[in-house]
Amino acid sequence: MTPTALVNDPALLDDLLRLTAAADCELVRVPDADALRPLWQTAPFVLLDPAGARACASADLPRRDGVFLVCSGDPPWEESLTVGVERVFSLPSDGERLIAELADIREGPPLRDGRVVAVLGGRGGAGASVLCAAVALAAVGTGSESLLVDCDPLGGGIDLTLGAEQVTGARWPAVQVSGRVPMSALRSALPAKGNLTVLSCDREGPGPTPQAVTAVLDAGRRAGCTVVCDLPRHLPPAAEAALDRADMAVMVVPAEVRAAAAARRVADRVTGSLRLVVRGPSPAGLKAEEVADVVGVPLLTQMRPEPRLAAILEHGRFPSRGPLAAAAREILQELRS
C-alpha cells in the first residue's frame, strides 16, 4: 500500500517528502511517465506535479481513481481533466490534508466497515454512560477496534466510568480538530486500553465542537472501528453532530412512569434510527413493552436488575456476563445487522 509519485519540481518534491515523513508513509518515486506506466493501475494513489500531469496526458494513460495533483500555483486544468485528477493539493497550505490522506493509506483498508452508535439517557441517571462503555468493551471482545467518544461535557468524564482517569493522553477540549483526521493520529494522542481508544471530556474546560465530533467519528468509521458515543439528553450541537453521523441511536430508560414521560420528550428531539433499552427493576411493575409504548420508540432489549453492579463499576470493572453485558451484545448485533 505505497503511493507512487511523479513529482520532479524541486520545491514541490521537498514539500512532499516532508509530508510523507510526517505521515510515516513510504513513497515510490518514478522519473517519467514510462516508468509510471507499470505502476499506474496498482498504486493505491498517484501523486503528480503539473509537469507530471502533462506527461501522463501525453502518454495516454487510462483514467483511474486516486490521482492527486500537487502544485504551488494554478493547476493545468486541461491535462488534469484528461488524466482524471480527483483532488488538488496546493502546497504548502494543503499540507495537513495531504498528511491525512497519506496516513489513511499507511493504515491500509479496514478489516470491516466502521459503524457508529450513539447512546443517551431518557432521564438523568438512567445509566447511559455505563451502557455506552459496556458496548465499547463488548465490541473489543468481538475482535473489533473500538473508539469511545464522550460528548457530555457535564458528565464528569467517561474515563472515570472506565477507571481510566489516570491513563495518559489527550481529552476534550485539547482535541479540537476538524476536517479529515487519520485514526492513527487519534491512537497516538488519546488514552487507550488495548483495542479501546477513549476520547473523554475533562473535569474542566469546554466540551467538543460539532466540527471536532464529526472529524473524530469519521476517522473511526474510515478505520473500521466500532464508534460509541455518549450523549447528554439535552443534545447540544456537538451531540446533534454525533446523531447525524450515527447508524443507530439507543436510549436507555428506567422502567418508571416519570422516566418514560421524560424519555418521550427526549425521543421527540432525536432524528434517525432510535431504539429503546429499558432498565429494571420497575417499582410499579411496568413491563418493558409498556415503557416503549409510552416513549414511542421500538424496544431493543430490557435489562434485568444486576446485583452488586454499582460496587463493581465503582472499581472501574465491567462484568463480562449478566444483564449489562447481554444488553451491550444485543446493541452490537442490531448495529451490525
Short mmCIF file of C-alpha atoms in Angstrom, two decimals:
data_model
loop_
_atom_site.label_atom_id
_atom_site.label_comp_id
_atom_site.label_asym_id
_atom_site.label_seq_id
_atom_site.Cartn_x
_atom_site.Cartn_y
_atom_site.Cartn_z
CA MET A 1 0.00 0.00 0.00
CA THR A 2 2.69 2.51 -1.09
CA PRO A 3 1.64 5.58 -3.11
CA THR A 4 3.58 6.47 -6.26
CA ALA A 5 4.73 9.96 -7.26
CA LEU A 6 5.83 11.54 -10.50
CA VAL A 7 6.99 14.81 -9.00
CA ASN A 8 10.19 16.43 -10.29
CA ASP A 9 9.64 20.06 -9.28
CA PRO A 10 12.34 20.56 -6.58
CA ALA A 11 10.23 22.73 -4.24
CA LEU A 12 7.16 20.51 -4.51
CA LEU A 13 9.27 17.41 -4.06
CA ASP A 14 10.81 18.83 -0.88
CA ASP A 15 7.33 19.58 0.50
CA LEU A 16 6.07 16.13 -0.49
CA LEU A 17 8.96 14.28 1.14
CA ARG A 18 8.46 16.29 4.33
CA LEU A 19 4.75 15.47 4.39
CA THR A 20 5.25 11.75 3.75
CA ALA A 21 7.75 11.66 6.61
CA ALA A 22 5.21 13.39 8.88
CA ALA A 23 2.61 10.77 7.90
CA ASP A 24 5.14 7.94 8.40
CA CYS A 25 4.33 6.84 4.86
CA GLU A 26 6.71 5.46 2.25
CA LEU A 27 6.67 6.85 -1.28
CA VAL A 28 7.69 5.29 -4.58
CA ARG A 29 9.18 7.91 -6.93
CA VAL A 30 9.37 7.50 -10.69
CA PRO A 31 11.23 9.81 -13.10
CA ASP A 32 8.80 9.87 -16.03
CA ALA A 33 5.53 8.56 -17.44
CA ASP A 34 7.15 5.47 -18.95
CA ALA A 35 8.39 4.39 -15.53
CA LEU A 36 4.99 5.16 -14.04
CA ARG A 37 3.03 3.09 -16.59
CA PRO A 38 3.53 -0.39 -14.96
CA LEU A 39 2.53 1.05 -11.55
CA TRP A 40 -0.36 3.15 -12.82
CA GLN A 41 -3.17 0.70 -12.04
CA THR A 42 -1.72 -0.94 -8.89
CA ALA A 43 -0.62 2.05 -6.77
CA PRO A 44 -3.19 2.97 -4.05
CA PHE A 45 -2.96 6.51 -5.37
CA VAL A 46 -0.71 8.52 -7.68
CA LEU A 47 0.72 11.97 -6.96
CA LEU A 48 1.60 14.23 -9.88
CA ASP A 49 3.03 17.71 -10.20
CA PRO A 50 1.89 19.88 -13.14
CA ALA A 51 4.65 18.59 -15.39
CA GLY A 52 3.78 15.03 -14.38
CA ALA A 53 0.10 15.61 -15.23
CA ARG A 54 1.08 16.88 -18.69
CA ALA A 55 3.37 13.89 -19.22
CA CYS A 56 0.65 11.40 -18.22
CA ALA A 57 -1.87 13.09 -20.51
CA SER A 58 0.58 12.89 -23.42
CA ALA A 59 1.33 9.24 -22.62
CA ASP A 60 -2.40 8.45 -22.96
CA LEU A 61 -2.55 6.59 -19.64
CA PRO A 62 -6.05 5.24 -18.88
CA ARG A 63 -8.23 7.06 -16.35
CA ARG A 64 -8.20 5.64 -12.84
CA ASP A 65 -9.34 6.58 -9.34
CA GLY A 66 -6.97 8.09 -6.83
CA VAL A 67 -4.95 10.53 -8.95
CA PHE A 68 -3.94 13.62 -6.97
CA LEU A 69 -2.17 16.78 -8.13
CA VAL A 70 0.29 18.76 -6.00
CA CYS A 71 1.06 22.28 -7.14
CA SER A 72 2.08 25.72 -5.91
CA GLY A 73 0.18 27.77 -8.48
CA ASP A 74 -2.64 27.36 -10.95
CA PRO A 75 -3.16 23.69 -11.89
CA PRO A 76 -3.02 22.62 -15.54
CA TRP A 77 -6.78 22.05 -15.70
CA GLU A 78 -7.00 20.59 -19.20
CA GLU A 79 -4.35 17.91 -18.56
CA SER A 80 -5.75 17.29 -15.06
CA LEU A 81 -9.17 16.55 -16.51
CA THR A 82 -7.64 14.30 -19.17
CA VAL A 83 -5.76 12.25 -16.57
CA GLY A 84 -8.71 12.22 -14.14
CA VAL A 85 -7.26 14.14 -11.21
CA GLU A 86 -9.61 13.77 -8.21
CA ARG A 87 -8.07 16.26 -5.79
CA VAL A 88 -5.69 19.17 -5.98
CA PHE A 89 -3.36 19.95 -3.08
CA SER A 90 -1.80 23.40 -3.09
CA LEU A 91 1.44 23.13 -1.13
CA PRO A 92 2.36 24.09 1.46
CA SER A 93 -1.11 25.36 2.51
CA ASP A 94 -2.86 21.98 2.00
CA GLY A 95 -0.16 20.00 3.76
CA GLU A 96 -2.37 18.82 6.63
CA ARG A 97 -4.99 17.49 4.20
CA LEU A 98 -2.35 15.56 2.31
CA ILE A 99 -0.86 14.15 5.54
CA ALA A 100 -4.31 12.80 6.42
CA GLU A 101 -4.61 11.09 3.02
CA LEU A 102 -1.14 9.58 3.36
CA ALA A 103 -1.83 8.39 6.90
CA ASP A 104 -5.03 6.65 5.79
CA ILE A 105 -3.06 4.81 3.09
CA ARG A 106 -0.43 3.75 5.61
CA GLU A 107 -3.15 2.30 7.85
CA GLY A 108 -4.46 0.23 4.94
CA PRO A 109 -8.08 -0.71 4.35
CA PRO A 110 -10.17 -1.58 7.42
CA LEU A 111 -10.87 -5.22 8.20
CA ARG A 112 -14.58 -4.40 8.50
CA ASP A 113 -16.88 -1.47 7.85
CA GLY A 114 -16.90 1.03 10.69
CA ARG A 115 -20.20 1.67 12.44
CA VAL A 116 -21.32 4.46 14.78
CA VAL A 117 -23.82 4.10 17.62
CA ALA A 118 -24.96 6.91 19.92
CA VAL A 119 -26.20 6.21 23.45
CA LEU A 120 -28.21 8.64 25.57
CA GLY A 121 -30.41 8.54 28.63
CA GLY A 122 -34.14 9.14 28.76
CA ARG A 123 -33.66 10.94 32.07
CA GLY A 124 -30.78 11.89 34.33
CA GLY A 125 -29.08 8.95 35.98
CA ALA A 126 -30.52 6.42 33.55
CA GLY A 127 -27.17 4.67 33.14
CA ALA A 128 -26.38 5.75 29.59
CA SER A 129 -22.66 6.26 30.21
CA VAL A 130 -22.30 2.83 31.79
CA LEU A 131 -24.15 1.18 28.91
CA CYS A 132 -22.09 3.19 26.43
CA ALA A 133 -18.83 1.95 27.94
CA ALA A 134 -20.17 -1.61 28.07
CA VAL A 135 -20.96 -1.51 24.34
CA ALA A 136 -17.45 -0.27 23.53
CA LEU A 137 -15.90 -3.04 25.65
CA ALA A 138 -18.19 -5.65 24.10
CA ALA A 139 -17.04 -4.55 20.64
CA VAL A 140 -13.43 -5.09 21.67
CA GLY A 141 -14.41 -8.52 22.95
CA THR A 142 -15.60 -9.47 19.45
CA GLY A 143 -12.23 -8.55 17.95
CA SER A 144 -13.20 -5.08 16.75
CA GLU A 145 -11.25 -1.94 17.43
CA SER A 146 -13.46 0.43 19.38
CA LEU A 147 -13.47 4.21 19.74
CA LEU A 148 -15.42 5.58 22.72
CA VAL A 149 -16.31 9.27 22.33
CA ASP A 150 -17.66 11.35 25.22
CA CYS A 151 -19.97 14.16 24.06
CA ASP A 152 -21.29 15.11 27.50
CA PRO A 153 -19.11 17.90 28.98
CA LEU A 154 -21.21 17.93 32.18
CA GLY A 155 -20.96 14.17 32.72
CA GLY A 156 -17.70 14.19 34.67
CA GLY A 157 -15.71 12.31 32.02
CA ILE A 158 -16.35 8.82 30.70
CA ASP A 159 -12.74 7.93 31.54
CA LEU A 160 -13.92 7.82 35.17
CA THR A 161 -16.62 5.33 34.22
CA LEU A 162 -13.91 3.07 32.79
CA GLY A 163 -11.49 3.63 35.67
CA ALA A 164 -9.07 5.15 33.16
CA GLU A 165 -8.74 8.63 34.60
CA GLN A 166 -5.03 8.03 35.31
CA VAL A 167 -4.25 6.84 31.77
CA THR A 168 -2.21 9.49 29.98
CA GLY A 169 -3.48 11.05 26.79
CA ALA A 170 -5.50 13.97 25.48
CA ARG A 171 -9.07 14.78 26.41
CA TRP A 172 -11.57 17.30 25.12
CA PRO A 173 -11.03 20.24 24.71
CA ALA A 174 -7.39 19.58 23.75
CA VAL A 175 -8.52 17.63 20.67
CA GLN A 176 -10.05 20.49 18.69
CA VAL A 177 -9.65 19.01 15.22
CA SER A 178 -11.63 19.50 12.04
CA GLY A 179 -11.69 18.14 8.53
CA ARG A 180 -10.13 14.80 7.68
CA VAL A 181 -8.20 13.32 10.62
CA PRO A 182 -6.33 9.99 10.43
CA MET A 183 -7.23 7.41 13.05
CA SER A 184 -3.50 6.83 13.58
CA ALA A 185 -3.22 10.38 14.96
CA LEU A 186 -6.05 9.71 17.41
CA ARG A 187 -4.50 6.44 18.54
CA SER A 188 -1.23 8.27 19.24
CA ALA A 189 -2.86 11.12 21.16
CA LEU A 190 -5.67 9.51 23.15
CA PRO A 191 -5.78 7.17 26.16
CA ALA A 192 -6.21 3.53 25.25
CA LYS A 193 -6.96 0.22 26.94
CA GLY A 194 -5.97 -2.48 24.47
CA ASN A 195 -8.08 -2.05 21.34
CA LEU A 196 -10.28 0.54 23.04
CA THR A 197 -9.38 4.18 22.36
CA VAL A 198 -11.10 6.74 24.59
CA LEU A 199 -11.80 10.41 23.96
CA SER A 200 -13.25 11.72 27.21
CA CYS A 201 -14.42 15.11 28.36
CA ASP A 202 -12.24 16.60 31.08
CA ARG A 203 -13.17 17.81 34.52
CA GLU A 204 -12.82 21.43 33.36
CA GLY A 205 -12.93 23.34 30.12
CA PRO A 206 -15.47 23.21 27.30
CA GLY A 207 -16.64 20.12 25.54
CA PRO A 208 -16.20 19.28 21.89
CA THR A 209 -17.32 21.35 18.93
CA PRO A 210 -19.61 19.84 16.29
CA GLN A 211 -16.77 20.02 13.76
CA ALA A 212 -14.43 18.11 16.05
CA VAL A 213 -17.01 15.41 16.77
CA THR A 214 -17.65 14.97 13.06
CA ALA A 215 -13.92 14.67 12.30
CA VAL A 216 -13.33 12.11 15.07
CA LEU A 217 -16.34 9.95 14.21
CA ASP A 218 -15.45 9.95 10.52
CA ALA A 219 -11.88 8.93 11.35
CA GLY A 220 -13.11 5.99 13.41
CA ARG A 221 -15.57 4.88 10.74
CA ARG A 222 -12.92 5.03 7.97
CA ALA A 223 -10.60 2.91 10.10
CA GLY A 224 -13.27 0.23 10.59
CA CYS A 225 -13.83 0.96 14.29
CA THR A 226 -17.00 0.45 16.27
CA VAL A 227 -17.53 4.05 17.38
CA VAL A 228 -19.65 4.50 20.50
CA CYS A 229 -20.78 7.99 21.52
CA ASP A 230 -22.00 9.00 24.97
CA LEU A 231 -24.55 11.82 24.51
CA PRO A 232 -26.28 14.09 27.01
CA ARG A 233 -30.05 14.10 26.78
CA HIS A 234 -30.26 17.89 26.29
CA LEU A 235 -28.49 17.39 22.91
CA PRO A 236 -26.16 20.38 22.40
CA PRO A 237 -24.80 20.98 18.86
CA ALA A 238 -21.90 18.54 19.32
CA ALA A 239 -24.32 15.78 20.33
CA GLU A 240 -26.55 16.56 17.35
CA ALA A 241 -23.49 16.23 15.11
CA ALA A 242 -22.89 12.77 16.57
CA LEU A 243 -26.52 11.80 15.92
CA ASP A 244 -26.17 12.96 12.32
CA ARG A 245 -23.23 10.58 11.88
CA ALA A 246 -24.72 7.64 13.82
CA ASP A 247 -26.00 4.50 12.15
CA MET A 248 -28.19 3.90 15.20
CA ALA A 249 -29.10 5.67 18.42
CA VAL A 250 -30.01 3.88 21.65
CA MET A 251 -31.85 5.43 24.58
CA VAL A 252 -31.78 3.76 27.99
CA VAL A 253 -34.79 4.35 30.24
CA PRO A 254 -35.52 3.06 33.74
CA ALA A 255 -38.84 1.20 33.97
CA GLU A 256 -40.57 4.06 35.79
CA VAL A 257 -43.59 6.18 34.85
CA ARG A 258 -41.81 9.52 35.26
CA ALA A 259 -38.73 8.30 33.41
CA ALA A 260 -40.88 7.14 30.50
CA ALA A 261 -42.59 10.54 30.33
CA ALA A 262 -39.23 12.32 30.33
CA ALA A 263 -37.86 9.94 27.72
CA ARG A 264 -40.77 10.73 25.40
CA ARG A 265 -39.66 14.36 25.29
CA VAL A 266 -36.05 13.39 24.60
CA ALA A 267 -37.11 10.97 21.86
CA ASP A 268 -39.03 13.73 20.09
CA ARG A 269 -35.73 15.56 19.56
CA VAL A 270 -33.80 12.60 18.18
CA THR A 271 -33.64 12.14 14.44
CA GLY A 272 -32.68 8.90 12.73
CA SER A 273 -32.92 5.31 13.88
CA LEU A 274 -33.66 5.17 17.64
CA ARG A 275 -34.04 2.02 19.75
CA LEU A 276 -35.02 1.65 23.41
CA VAL A 277 -33.29 -0.21 26.24
CA VAL A 278 -35.46 -0.49 29.34
CA ARG A 279 -33.64 -0.96 32.64
CA GLY A 280 -35.28 -2.66 35.59
CA PRO A 281 -36.44 -3.04 38.26
CA SER A 282 -39.85 -1.40 37.92
CA PRO A 283 -41.29 -0.14 41.21
CA ALA A 284 -44.81 -0.12 39.72
CA GLY A 285 -44.47 -3.38 37.81
CA LEU A 286 -44.23 -1.69 34.37
CA LYS A 287 -43.32 -4.02 31.55
CA ALA A 288 -40.63 -3.05 29.03
CA GLU A 289 -43.19 -3.11 26.22
CA GLU A 290 -45.39 -0.67 28.12
CA VAL A 291 -42.47 1.73 28.58
CA ALA A 292 -41.71 1.50 24.85
CA ASP A 293 -45.34 2.32 24.05
CA VAL A 294 -45.24 5.42 26.25
CA VAL A 295 -41.92 6.61 24.80
CA GLY A 296 -42.99 5.80 21.26
CA VAL A 297 -39.70 4.09 20.36
CA PRO A 298 -39.16 0.46 19.29
CA LEU A 299 -37.91 -1.78 22.11
CA LEU A 300 -34.48 -3.28 21.50
CA THR A 301 -33.96 -5.09 24.80
CA GLN A 302 -34.52 -4.90 28.53
CA MET A 303 -32.01 -5.17 31.35
CA ARG A 304 -32.90 -7.08 34.47
CA PRO A 305 -31.53 -5.86 37.81
CA GLU A 306 -27.89 -6.85 38.29
CA PRO A 307 -26.77 -7.47 41.89
CA ARG A 308 -23.64 -5.62 43.03
CA LEU A 309 -23.26 -3.87 39.68
CA ALA A 310 -22.72 -0.44 41.26
CA ALA A 311 -19.96 -1.78 43.51
CA ILE A 312 -18.23 -3.50 40.58
CA LEU A 313 -18.38 -0.36 38.44
CA GLU A 314 -17.08 1.77 41.29
CA HIS A 315 -13.77 -0.10 40.95
CA GLY A 316 -13.59 0.54 37.21
CA ARG A 317 -14.51 -3.03 36.28
CA PHE A 318 -17.23 -4.22 33.94
CA PRO A 319 -18.85 -7.67 34.17
CA SER A 320 -18.36 -9.87 31.13
CA ARG A 321 -21.65 -11.66 31.83
CA GLY A 322 -25.00 -10.63 33.20
CA PRO A 323 -27.75 -8.20 32.08
CA LEU A 324 -25.44 -5.26 31.27
CA ALA A 325 -23.10 -7.34 29.11
CA ALA A 326 -26.04 -9.05 27.42
CA ALA A 327 -27.67 -5.72 26.55
CA ALA A 328 -24.37 -4.45 25.13
CA ARG A 329 -24.08 -7.51 22.90
CA GLU A 330 -27.66 -7.08 21.66
CA ILE A 331 -26.94 -3.47 20.74
CA LEU A 332 -23.86 -4.56 18.78
CA GLN A 333 -25.84 -7.24 16.98
CA GLU A 334 -28.51 -4.71 15.98
CA LEU A 335 -25.84 -2.20 14.90
CA ARG A 336 -24.15 -4.69 12.62
CA SER A 337 -27.30 -6.23 11.15
#
